[in-house]
Each structure stands twice: as C-alpha cells, then as structure tokens.
XYZ file of N, CA, C and O in Angstrom:
280
model
N 0.719 -1.153 -0.084
C 0.122 0.171 0.128
C 0.903 1.356 0.090
O 0.243 2.032 -0.467
N 1.970 1.149 0.297
C 3.037 2.196 0.101
C 3.307 2.699 -1.055
O 3.382 4.023 -1.466
N 3.625 1.978 -1.753
C 3.841 2.620 -3.321
C 3.054 3.405 -3.860
O 3.176 4.488 -4.540
N 1.712 2.839 -4.030
C 0.380 3.916 -4.534
C 0.644 5.239 -3.625
O 0.514 6.336 -4.402
N 0.729 5.219 -2.252
C 0.734 6.782 -1.911
C 2.071 7.382 -2.047
O 2.169 8.508 -2.209
N 3.291 6.775 -2.248
C 4.572 7.292 -2.609
C 4.417 8.073 -4.153
O 4.724 9.156 -4.732
N 3.688 7.084 -5.165
C 3.416 7.896 -6.601
C 2.437 8.853 -6.395
O 2.690 9.791 -7.215
N 1.704 8.989 -5.613
C 0.642 10.145 -5.554
C 1.554 11.262 -4.865
O 1.116 12.340 -5.176
N 2.089 10.887 -3.740
C 2.929 12.044 -3.169
C 3.878 12.761 -4.138
O 3.806 14.005 -4.125
N 4.250 12.101 -5.036
C 5.478 12.532 -5.898
C 4.660 13.105 -7.229
O 5.394 13.606 -8.085
N 3.446 12.977 -7.154
C 2.830 13.553 -8.433
C 2.497 12.733 -9.681
O 1.941 13.218 -10.654
N 2.886 11.462 -9.749
C 2.987 10.443 -10.778
C 1.677 9.890 -10.932
O 1.528 9.289 -11.855
N 0.628 9.851 -9.967
C -0.727 9.165 -9.916
C -1.522 10.205 -9.219
O -0.924 10.611 -8.231
N -2.813 10.204 -9.806
C -3.762 10.739 -9.250
C -4.433 10.115 -7.997
O -4.895 9.001 -8.051
N -4.922 11.044 -6.962
C -5.663 10.096 -6.024
C -7.200 9.797 -6.539
O -7.527 10.580 -7.179
N -7.748 8.701 -6.112
C -9.009 8.174 -6.651
C -9.940 7.848 -5.306
O -9.494 7.260 -4.388
N -10.990 8.840 -5.189
C -11.950 8.628 -4.055
C -13.382 8.020 -4.762
O -13.818 9.066 -5.394
N -13.527 6.904 -4.515
C -14.955 6.479 -5.170
C -16.111 7.220 -4.552
O -17.053 7.268 -5.178
N -15.894 7.836 -3.439
C -17.179 8.425 -2.856
C -16.810 9.563 -1.901
O -15.544 9.559 -1.518
N -17.628 10.687 -1.592
C -17.097 11.845 -0.704
C -16.450 11.285 0.508
O -15.872 11.721 1.000
N -17.438 10.241 1.202
C -16.942 9.643 2.311
C -15.586 9.292 2.583
O -14.927 9.393 3.593
N -15.349 8.513 1.475
C -13.606 7.909 1.563
C -12.719 9.252 1.472
O -11.853 8.920 2.015
N -13.209 10.193 0.637
C -12.196 11.003 0.424
C -12.045 12.058 1.915
O -10.788 12.038 1.988
N -13.120 11.750 2.730
C -12.922 12.504 4.050
C -11.983 11.501 4.858
O -11.310 11.952 5.652
N -12.293 10.251 4.900
C -11.575 9.281 5.444
C -10.097 9.387 4.866
O -9.155 9.157 5.813
N -9.720 9.263 3.657
C -8.454 8.999 3.279
C -7.611 9.978 2.393
O -6.494 10.002 1.853
N -8.368 11.254 2.700
C -7.642 12.528 1.747
C -6.265 12.635 2.526
O -5.498 13.090 1.630
N -6.079 12.816 3.739
C -4.485 13.043 3.872
C -3.884 11.875 3.456
O -2.517 12.469 3.537
N -4.184 10.793 3.179
C -3.017 9.926 2.776
C -3.435 9.705 1.190
O -2.946 8.679 0.669
N -3.922 10.321 0.609
C -4.014 10.691 -0.897
C -4.702 9.458 -1.439
O -4.563 8.759 -2.320
N -5.737 8.958 -0.854
C -6.760 7.800 -1.312
C -6.289 6.420 -0.633
O -6.858 5.691 -1.256
N -4.830 6.321 -0.070
C -4.425 5.150 0.235
C -4.664 4.659 2.081
O -4.156 5.442 2.751
N -5.361 3.503 2.268
C -5.421 3.199 3.555
C -3.979 2.832 4.048
O -3.613 1.767 3.687
N -3.176 3.675 4.973
C -2.129 3.515 5.511
C -2.116 3.145 7.112
O -1.271 2.439 7.479
N -3.454 3.241 7.571
C -3.349 3.303 9.058
C -4.626 2.271 9.542
O -5.559 2.539 8.935
N -4.512 1.826 10.752
C -5.631 1.073 11.323
C -6.958 1.744 11.599
O -7.900 1.389 11.292
N -6.668 3.052 11.983
C -7.698 4.118 12.136
C -8.779 3.989 10.921
O -9.784 4.310 11.035
N -7.716 4.274 9.989
C -8.525 4.385 8.515
C -9.478 3.229 8.125
O -10.604 3.661 7.662
N -8.763 2.171 8.414
C -9.291 0.831 8.036
C -10.945 1.042 8.971
O -11.936 0.395 8.278
N -10.645 1.186 10.154
C -11.925 1.148 11.189
C -13.133 2.414 10.521
O -14.231 2.077 10.392
N -12.323 3.302 10.129
C -13.242 4.169 9.645
C -14.230 3.866 8.311
O -15.279 4.267 8.295
N -13.431 3.179 7.432
C -13.851 2.898 6.200
C -15.174 1.765 6.686
O -16.367 1.857 6.076
N -14.721 1.135 7.899
C -15.882 -0.019 8.242
C -17.147 0.503 8.624
O -18.313 0.394 8.420
N -16.698 1.682 9.228
C -18.057 2.528 9.933
C -18.900 3.258 8.759
O -19.980 3.252 8.681
N -17.881 3.871 8.124
C -18.425 4.968 6.921
C -19.020 4.214 5.844
O -20.285 4.508 5.322
N -18.477 3.111 5.464
C -19.007 2.676 4.079
C -19.752 1.441 4.218
O -20.680 1.289 3.472
N -19.369 0.512 5.400
C -20.115 -0.694 5.898
C -21.118 -0.524 6.721
O -21.794 -1.620 7.235
N -21.408 0.501 7.585
C -22.432 0.684 8.441
C -21.916 -0.033 9.840
O -23.091 -0.393 10.689
N -20.591 -0.382 9.856
C -20.388 -0.840 11.210
C -20.473 -0.002 12.219
O -20.242 1.144 12.274
N -20.643 -0.634 13.798
C -20.870 0.598 14.945
C -19.063 0.653 15.103
O -18.198 -0.273 14.694
N -19.147 1.707 15.876
C -17.320 1.786 16.279
C -16.699 0.450 17.095
O -15.703 0.001 16.640
N -17.886 0.033 17.776
C -17.221 -1.254 18.584
C -17.066 -2.641 17.574
O -16.073 -3.117 17.606
N -17.924 -2.428 16.516
C -17.791 -3.519 15.522
C -16.566 -3.288 14.821
O -15.731 -4.647 14.627
N -16.264 -2.090 14.409
C -15.133 -2.064 13.826
C -13.695 -2.231 14.540
O -12.794 -2.874 14.029
N -13.823 -2.082 15.849
C -12.599 -2.018 16.842
C -12.484 -3.783 16.787
O -11.206 -4.042 17.050
N -13.688 -4.433 16.915
C -13.431 -5.773 17.371
C -13.072 -6.810 16.087
O -12.148 -7.613 16.225
N -12.973 -6.056 14.980
C -12.371 -6.798 13.720
C -10.866 -6.867 13.802
O -10.572 -7.824 13.085
N -10.102 -6.107 14.792
C -8.882 -6.134 14.922
C -8.670 -7.216 16.119
O -7.201 -7.523 16.062
N -9.344 -7.816 16.627
C -8.976 -8.956 17.483
C -8.979 -10.223 17.163
O -8.776 -10.926 18.048
N -8.918 -10.308 15.993
C -8.944 -11.800 15.384
C -7.524 -12.252 15.623
O -6.580 -11.725 15.281
N -7.347 -13.728 15.965
C -6.240 -14.216 16.031
C -5.907 -15.249 15.341
O -6.719 -15.454 14.462
N -4.807 -15.611 15.164
C -4.334 -16.881 14.328
C -5.282 -17.956 14.298
O -5.632 -18.753 13.133
N -5.587 -18.271 15.710
C -6.371 -19.461 16.030
C -7.430 -19.264 15.179
O -8.292 -20.318 14.895
N -8.261 -18.098 15.327
C -9.608 -17.849 14.768
C -9.567 -18.193 13.234
O -10.643 -18.575 12.870
N -8.478 -17.992 12.570
C -8.338 -17.907 11.238
C -7.889 -19.602 10.930
O -8.509 -20.289 10.060
N -7.527 -20.240 11.818
C -6.685 -21.762 11.655
C -7.865 -22.744 12.070
O -7.723 -23.867 11.471
N -8.529 -22.684 13.175
C -9.212 -23.462 14.070
C -10.798 -23.640 13.303
O -11.231 -22.665 13.099
N -11.124 -24.797 13.086
C -12.460 -24.900 12.577
C -13.313 -24.470 13.590
O -13.314 -24.389 14.603
N -14.644 -24.060 13.079
C -15.520 -23.452 14.209
C -16.327 -24.449 14.938
O -16.209 -25.674 14.549
N -16.572 -24.002 16.031
C -17.280 -24.982 16.908
C -16.328 -25.485 18.155
O -16.216 -25.667 18.987
C-alpha cells in the first residue's frame, strides 16, 4: 500500500476517491489506507459498522483463522 501513496505524493498518480465519504477518511493519505484507524473508519462509514464492531475486527487471532468453528 505504500507504493501507491509514494507515487501520488510525487505527483506521478492522481488520488481516486470512489465516494465523498472515502475522500474524508483517506484524503490526508491521498486515497491510500495506511493506518488501522482509517480501516476502522472505512468499516464505519462505508459498511455501516458501529465503532465497537469496527474495533472488534482487529482482535482476530491466528487461531480464529486456522481452527474450525465449534
């Protein structure tokens, strides 16, 4: 994700914002999500998550990904 940011910072690529909401969230990083807080804001603004739901998404462990449910 850093390479698109650097290209945009250097003026080699224009930032793209699919919605005004995303422009508000990603404007300072030229349309590239670089920080966890930005990912959480995207979940809140675009997917309708509550702040708590967006925050809980970061607490997934490797066991959650590898172990079968149940």
